[in-house]
């Protein structure tokens, strides 16, 4: 019997899924700026740590930095942390922003259906959010941006994540 090697690589014919310390499946493969897995051993983009509790200001600042760098997948992880670690009543705001970031990710990867769908879903959720409780985030601007981008994605336009990064404020 052969023992599997952590990391999902084959070891003498056995393939084990990557696992974290709690035994949950966690891919150890490096990722590119759009979150796509790369081969083991390749140089990828540093991942965002999971479960980081940031202030709303820190969340917006870090997500904007990642969006501007053409890394919307990683920005989505920052928003996901905010919705999971912040006040429950604010979760819909952060989840909607995460959907916009994932919509941009899918659009830049060439997934027109998924990209447009997530952009619209996030925009719809933001359209119903109280702008006074949005930490200065430009909700009307993001809703407009997402709708316009979804339309262009569906029309077959190639999307560059960095060039299309929205301004959160």
PDB file of C-alpha atoms in Angstrom:
ATOM      1  CA  UNK A   1       0.000   0.000   0.000  1.00  0.00           C
ATOM      2  CA  UNK A   2       1.329   3.405  -0.943  1.00  0.00           C
ATOM      3  CA  UNK A   3       0.911   6.520   1.186  1.00  0.00           C
ATOM      4  CA  UNK A   4      -0.485   9.558  -0.633  1.00  0.00           C
ATOM      5  CA  UNK A   5       1.488  12.762  -0.765  1.00  0.00           C
ATOM      6  CA  UNK A   6      -0.317  15.880   0.448  1.00  0.00           C
ATOM      7  CA  UNK A   7      -0.657  18.328  -2.390  1.00  0.00           C
ATOM      8  CA  UNK A   8      -2.772  16.259  -4.745  1.00  0.00           C
ATOM      9  CA  UNK A   9       0.244  15.008  -6.684  1.00  0.00           C
ATOM     10  CA  UNK A  10       0.582  11.438  -7.643  1.00  0.00           C
ATOM     11  CA  UNK A  11       2.889   9.368  -5.487  1.00  0.00           C
ATOM     12  CA  UNK A  12       3.496   5.873  -6.775  1.00  0.00           C
ATOM     13  CA  UNK A  13       0.067   5.756  -8.401  1.00  0.00           C
ATOM     14  CA  UNK A  14      -1.955   7.236  -5.521  1.00  0.00           C
ATOM     15  CA  UNK A  15      -3.587  10.673  -5.835  1.00  0.00           C
ATOM     16  CA  UNK A  16      -4.686  12.463  -2.637  1.00  0.00           C
ATOM     17  CA  UNK A  17      -6.714  15.657  -2.485  1.00  0.00           C
ATOM     18  CA  UNK A  18      -5.088  18.583  -0.790  1.00  0.00           C
ATOM     19  CA  UNK A  19      -6.385  19.029   2.763  1.00  0.00           C
ATOM     20  CA  UNK A  20      -6.020  21.747   5.380  1.00  0.00           C
ATOM     21  CA  UNK A  21      -5.244  21.080   9.057  1.00  0.00           C
ATOM     22  CA  UNK A  22      -8.948  20.394   9.730  1.00  0.00           C
ATOM     23  CA  UNK A  23      -9.172  17.888   6.879  1.00  0.00           C
ATOM     24  CA  UNK A  24     -11.173  20.151   4.527  1.00  0.00           C
ATOM     25  CA  UNK A  25     -10.326  19.971   0.850  1.00  0.00           C
ATOM     26  CA  UNK A  26      -8.052  22.923  -0.069  1.00  0.00           C
ATOM     27  CA  UNK A  27      -6.212  22.984  -3.354  1.00  0.00           C
ATOM     28  CA  UNK A  28      -2.522  23.699  -2.884  1.00  0.00           C
ATOM     29  CA  UNK A  29      -2.021  24.346  -6.586  1.00  0.00           C
ATOM     30  CA  UNK A  30      -0.738  27.804  -7.424  1.00  0.00           C
ATOM     31  CA  UNK A  31      -3.239  30.155  -9.091  1.00  0.00           C
ATOM     32  CA  UNK A  32      -2.979  32.895 -11.670  1.00  0.00           C
ATOM     33  CA  UNK A  33      -4.374  36.395 -11.221  1.00  0.00           C
ATOM     34  CA  UNK A  34      -7.834  35.246 -12.300  1.00  0.00           C
ATOM     35  CA  UNK A  35      -7.823  32.366  -9.819  1.00  0.00           C
ATOM     36  CA  UNK A  36      -7.244  29.633 -12.401  1.00  0.00           C
ATOM     37  CA  UNK A  37      -5.193  26.701 -11.122  1.00  0.00           C
ATOM     38  CA  UNK A  38      -1.680  26.340 -12.476  1.00  0.00           C
ATOM     39  CA  UNK A  39       0.425  23.179 -12.526  1.00  0.00           C
ATOM     40  CA  UNK A  40       2.133  22.216  -9.274  1.00  0.00           C
ATOM     41  CA  UNK A  41       5.536  23.861  -9.108  1.00  0.00           C
ATOM     42  CA  UNK A  42       4.517  26.826 -11.291  1.00  0.00           C
ATOM     43  CA  UNK A  43       4.873  30.340  -9.973  1.00  0.00           C
ATOM     44  CA  UNK A  44       1.471  31.754  -9.183  1.00  0.00           C
ATOM     45  CA  UNK A  45      -0.059  34.790  -7.554  1.00  0.00           C
ATOM     46  CA  UNK A  46       0.049  34.864  -3.776  1.00  0.00           C
ATOM     47  CA  UNK A  47      -3.296  33.855  -2.355  1.00  0.00           C
ATOM     48  CA  UNK A  48      -5.391  35.918  -0.029  1.00  0.00           C
ATOM     49  CA  UNK A  49      -5.436  34.503   3.484  1.00  0.00           C
ATOM     50  CA  UNK A  50      -8.883  33.196   4.424  1.00  0.00           C
ATOM     51  CA  UNK A  51     -11.017  34.316   7.335  1.00  0.00           C
ATOM     52  CA  UNK A  52      -9.358  37.696   7.834  1.00  0.00           C
ATOM     53  CA  UNK A  53     -11.532  40.107   9.794  1.00  0.00           C
ATOM     54  CA  UNK A  54     -10.942  43.571   8.319  1.00  0.00           C
ATOM     55  CA  UNK A  55     -12.687  46.839   8.978  1.00  0.00           C
ATOM     56  CA  UNK A  56     -14.994  47.969   6.166  1.00  0.00           C
ATOM     57  CA  UNK A  57     -12.384  50.596   5.224  1.00  0.00           C
ATOM     58  CA  UNK A  58      -9.636  47.954   5.039  1.00  0.00           C
ATOM     59  CA  UNK A  59     -11.908  45.649   3.041  1.00  0.00           C
ATOM     60  CA  UNK A  60     -12.668  48.304   0.426  1.00  0.00           C
ATOM     61  CA  UNK A  61      -9.036  49.425   0.219  1.00  0.00           C
ATOM     62  CA  UNK A  62      -7.655  45.879  -0.204  1.00  0.00           C
ATOM     63  CA  UNK A  63     -10.361  44.856  -2.684  1.00  0.00           C
ATOM     64  CA  UNK A  64      -9.719  47.998  -4.759  1.00  0.00           C
ATOM     65  CA  UNK A  65      -5.986  47.277  -4.801  1.00  0.00           C
ATOM     66  CA  UNK A  66      -6.640  43.761  -6.085  1.00  0.00           C
ATOM     67  CA  UNK A  67      -9.189  44.899  -8.660  1.00  0.00           C
ATOM     68  CA  UNK A  68      -6.776  47.537  -9.967  1.00  0.00           C
ATOM     69  CA  UNK A  69      -4.087  44.830 -10.248  1.00  0.00           C
ATOM     70  CA  UNK A  70      -6.382  42.729 -12.474  1.00  0.00           C
ATOM     71  CA  UNK A  71      -7.052  40.179  -9.729  1.00  0.00           C
ATOM     72  CA  UNK A  72     -10.829  40.217  -9.229  1.00  0.00           C
ATOM     73  CA  UNK A  73     -10.856  36.592  -8.032  1.00  0.00           C
ATOM     74  CA  UNK A  74      -8.663  37.617  -5.113  1.00  0.00           C
ATOM     75  CA  UNK A  75     -10.793  40.718  -4.475  1.00  0.00           C
ATOM     76  CA  UNK A  76     -13.819  38.434  -4.245  1.00  0.00           C
ATOM     77  CA  UNK A  77     -12.058  36.532  -1.439  1.00  0.00           C
ATOM     78  CA  UNK A  78     -11.605  39.797   0.486  1.00  0.00           C
ATOM     79  CA  UNK A  79     -15.321  40.569   0.111  1.00  0.00           C
ATOM     80  CA  UNK A  80     -16.151  36.995   1.113  1.00  0.00           C
ATOM     81  CA  UNK A  81     -14.180  37.434   4.334  1.00  0.00           C
ATOM     82  CA  UNK A  82     -16.163  40.611   5.059  1.00  0.00           C
ATOM     83  CA  UNK A  83     -19.492  38.858   4.637  1.00  0.00           C
ATOM     84  CA  UNK A  84     -18.427  35.894   6.749  1.00  0.00           C
ATOM     85  CA  UNK A  85     -16.626  37.763   9.565  1.00  0.00           C
ATOM     86  CA  UNK A  86     -18.598  41.012   9.722  1.00  0.00           C
ATOM     87  CA  UNK A  87     -22.001  41.843  11.155  1.00  0.00           C
ATOM     88  CA  UNK A  88     -24.697  39.553   9.797  1.00  0.00           C
ATOM     89  CA  UNK A  89     -26.823  42.482   8.652  1.00  0.00           C
ATOM     90  CA  UNK A  90     -24.045  43.654   6.320  1.00  0.00           C
ATOM     91  CA  UNK A  91     -23.493  40.276   4.675  1.00  0.00           C
ATOM     92  CA  UNK A  92     -25.741  41.078   1.662  1.00  0.00           C
ATOM     93  CA  UNK A  93     -23.626  44.141   0.794  1.00  0.00           C
ATOM     94  CA  UNK A  94     -20.329  42.241   0.846  1.00  0.00           C
ATOM     95  CA  UNK A  95     -21.843  39.239  -0.911  1.00  0.00           C
ATOM     96  CA  UNK A  96     -23.124  41.464  -3.733  1.00  0.00           C
ATOM     97  CA  UNK A  97     -19.674  43.037  -4.107  1.00  0.00           C
ATOM     98  CA  UNK A  98     -18.132  39.556  -4.174  1.00  0.00           C
ATOM     99  CA  UNK A  99     -20.566  38.605  -6.951  1.00  0.00           C
ATOM    100  CA  UNK A 100     -19.443  41.610  -8.991  1.00  0.00           C
ATOM    101  CA  UNK A 101     -15.804  40.592  -8.538  1.00  0.00           C
ATOM    102  CA  UNK A 102     -16.561  37.002  -9.545  1.00  0.00           C
ATOM    103  CA  UNK A 103     -18.602  38.286 -12.486  1.00  0.00           C
ATOM    104  CA  UNK A 104     -15.565  40.253 -13.647  1.00  0.00           C
ATOM    105  CA  UNK A 105     -13.410  37.165 -13.095  1.00  0.00           C
ATOM    106  CA  UNK A 106     -15.623  34.953 -15.233  1.00  0.00           C
ATOM    107  CA  UNK A 107     -15.948  37.651 -17.877  1.00  0.00           C
ATOM    108  CA  UNK A 108     -12.156  37.983 -18.129  1.00  0.00           C
ATOM    109  CA  UNK A 109     -11.839  34.183 -18.347  1.00  0.00           C
ATOM    110  CA  UNK A 110     -14.215  34.193 -21.325  1.00  0.00           C
ATOM    111  CA  UNK A 111     -17.233  32.711 -19.520  1.00  0.00           C
ATOM    112  CA  UNK A 112     -19.800  35.073 -20.998  1.00  0.00           C
ATOM    113  CA  UNK A 113     -22.924  33.448 -19.541  1.00  0.00           C
ATOM    114  CA  UNK A 114     -21.590  33.105 -15.992  1.00  0.00           C
ATOM    115  CA  UNK A 115     -19.876  36.481 -16.061  1.00  0.00           C
ATOM    116  CA  UNK A 116     -22.943  38.398 -17.177  1.00  0.00           C
ATOM    117  CA  UNK A 117     -25.214  36.487 -14.801  1.00  0.00           C
ATOM    118  CA  UNK A 118     -23.047  37.237 -11.755  1.00  0.00           C
ATOM    119  CA  UNK A 119     -22.593  40.881 -12.726  1.00  0.00           C
ATOM    120  CA  UNK A 120     -26.367  41.307 -12.935  1.00  0.00           C
ATOM    121  CA  UNK A 121     -27.041  39.358  -9.739  1.00  0.00           C
ATOM    122  CA  UNK A 122     -24.568  41.502  -7.795  1.00  0.00           C
ATOM    123  CA  UNK A 123     -25.929  44.707  -9.334  1.00  0.00           C
ATOM    124  CA  UNK A 124     -29.514  43.744  -8.479  1.00  0.00           C
ATOM    125  CA  UNK A 125     -28.539  43.140  -4.850  1.00  0.00           C
ATOM    126  CA  UNK A 126     -26.678  46.452  -4.645  1.00  0.00           C
ATOM    127  CA  UNK A 127     -29.570  48.348  -6.216  1.00  0.00           C
ATOM    128  CA  UNK A 128     -31.697  47.445  -3.192  1.00  0.00           C
ATOM    129  CA  UNK A 129     -29.062  48.375  -0.589  1.00  0.00           C
ATOM    130  CA  UNK A 130     -29.270  51.558   1.493  1.00  0.00           C
ATOM    131  CA  UNK A 131     -26.486  53.797   0.149  1.00  0.00           C
ATOM    132  CA  UNK A 132     -26.162  55.409   3.579  1.00  0.00           C
ATOM    133  CA  UNK A 133     -24.958  52.061   4.938  1.00  0.00           C
ATOM    134  CA  UNK A 134     -22.421  51.357   2.185  1.00  0.00           C
ATOM    135  CA  UNK A 135     -19.254  52.913   3.665  1.00  0.00           C
ATOM    136  CA  UNK A 136     -18.957  55.433   0.864  1.00  0.00           C
ATOM    137  CA  UNK A 137     -19.104  52.782  -1.859  1.00  0.00           C
ATOM    138  CA  UNK A 138     -20.555  54.193  -5.081  1.00  0.00           C
ATOM    139  CA  UNK A 139     -23.526  51.847  -5.366  1.00  0.00           C
ATOM    140  CA  UNK A 140     -25.225  53.601  -8.320  1.00  0.00           C
ATOM    141  CA  UNK A 141     -21.895  53.713 -10.181  1.00  0.00           C
ATOM    142  CA  UNK A 142     -21.249  50.013  -9.556  1.00  0.00           C
ATOM    143  CA  UNK A 143     -24.764  49.055 -10.641  1.00  0.00           C
ATOM    144  CA  UNK A 144     -24.301  51.050 -13.852  1.00  0.00           C
ATOM    145  CA  UNK A 145     -20.792  49.583 -14.417  1.00  0.00           C
ATOM    146  CA  UNK A 146     -22.023  46.010 -13.915  1.00  0.00           C
ATOM    147  CA  UNK A 147     -24.976  46.417 -16.283  1.00  0.00           C
ATOM    148  CA  UNK A 148     -22.843  47.953 -19.012  1.00  0.00           C
ATOM    149  CA  UNK A 149     -20.125  45.328 -18.628  1.00  0.00           C
ATOM    150  CA  UNK A 150     -22.662  42.471 -18.644  1.00  0.00           C
ATOM    151  CA  UNK A 151     -24.075  43.809 -21.919  1.00  0.00           C
ATOM    152  CA  UNK A 152     -20.588  44.018 -23.484  1.00  0.00           C
ATOM    153  CA  UNK A 153     -19.674  40.531 -22.243  1.00  0.00           C
ATOM    154  CA  UNK A 154     -22.831  39.066 -23.779  1.00  0.00           C
ATOM    155  CA  UNK A 155     -21.992  40.839 -27.042  1.00  0.00           C
ATOM    156  CA  UNK A 156     -18.755  38.845 -27.150  1.00  0.00           C
ATOM    157  CA  UNK A 157     -16.306  41.582 -26.189  1.00  0.00           C
ATOM    158  CA  UNK A 158     -13.018  40.329 -24.723  1.00  0.00           C
ATOM    159  CA  UNK A 159     -12.574  41.644 -21.205  1.00  0.00           C
ATOM    160  CA  UNK A 160      -9.309  42.636 -19.540  1.00  0.00           C
ATOM    161  CA  UNK A 161      -9.827  42.488 -15.760  1.00  0.00           C
ATOM    162  CA  UNK A 162      -7.410  45.302 -14.911  1.00  0.00           C
ATOM    163  CA  UNK A 163      -8.713  47.619 -17.621  1.00  0.00           C
ATOM    164  CA  UNK A 164     -12.313  46.999 -16.543  1.00  0.00           C
ATOM    165  CA  UNK A 165     -11.738  47.270 -12.781  1.00  0.00           C
ATOM    166  CA  UNK A 166     -14.527  49.329 -11.247  1.00  0.00           C
ATOM    167  CA  UNK A 167     -13.959  52.207  -8.845  1.00  0.00           C
ATOM    168  CA  UNK A 168     -15.573  51.214  -5.559  1.00  0.00           C
ATOM    169  CA  UNK A 169     -15.711  54.824  -4.381  1.00  0.00           C
TER     170      UNK A 169
END
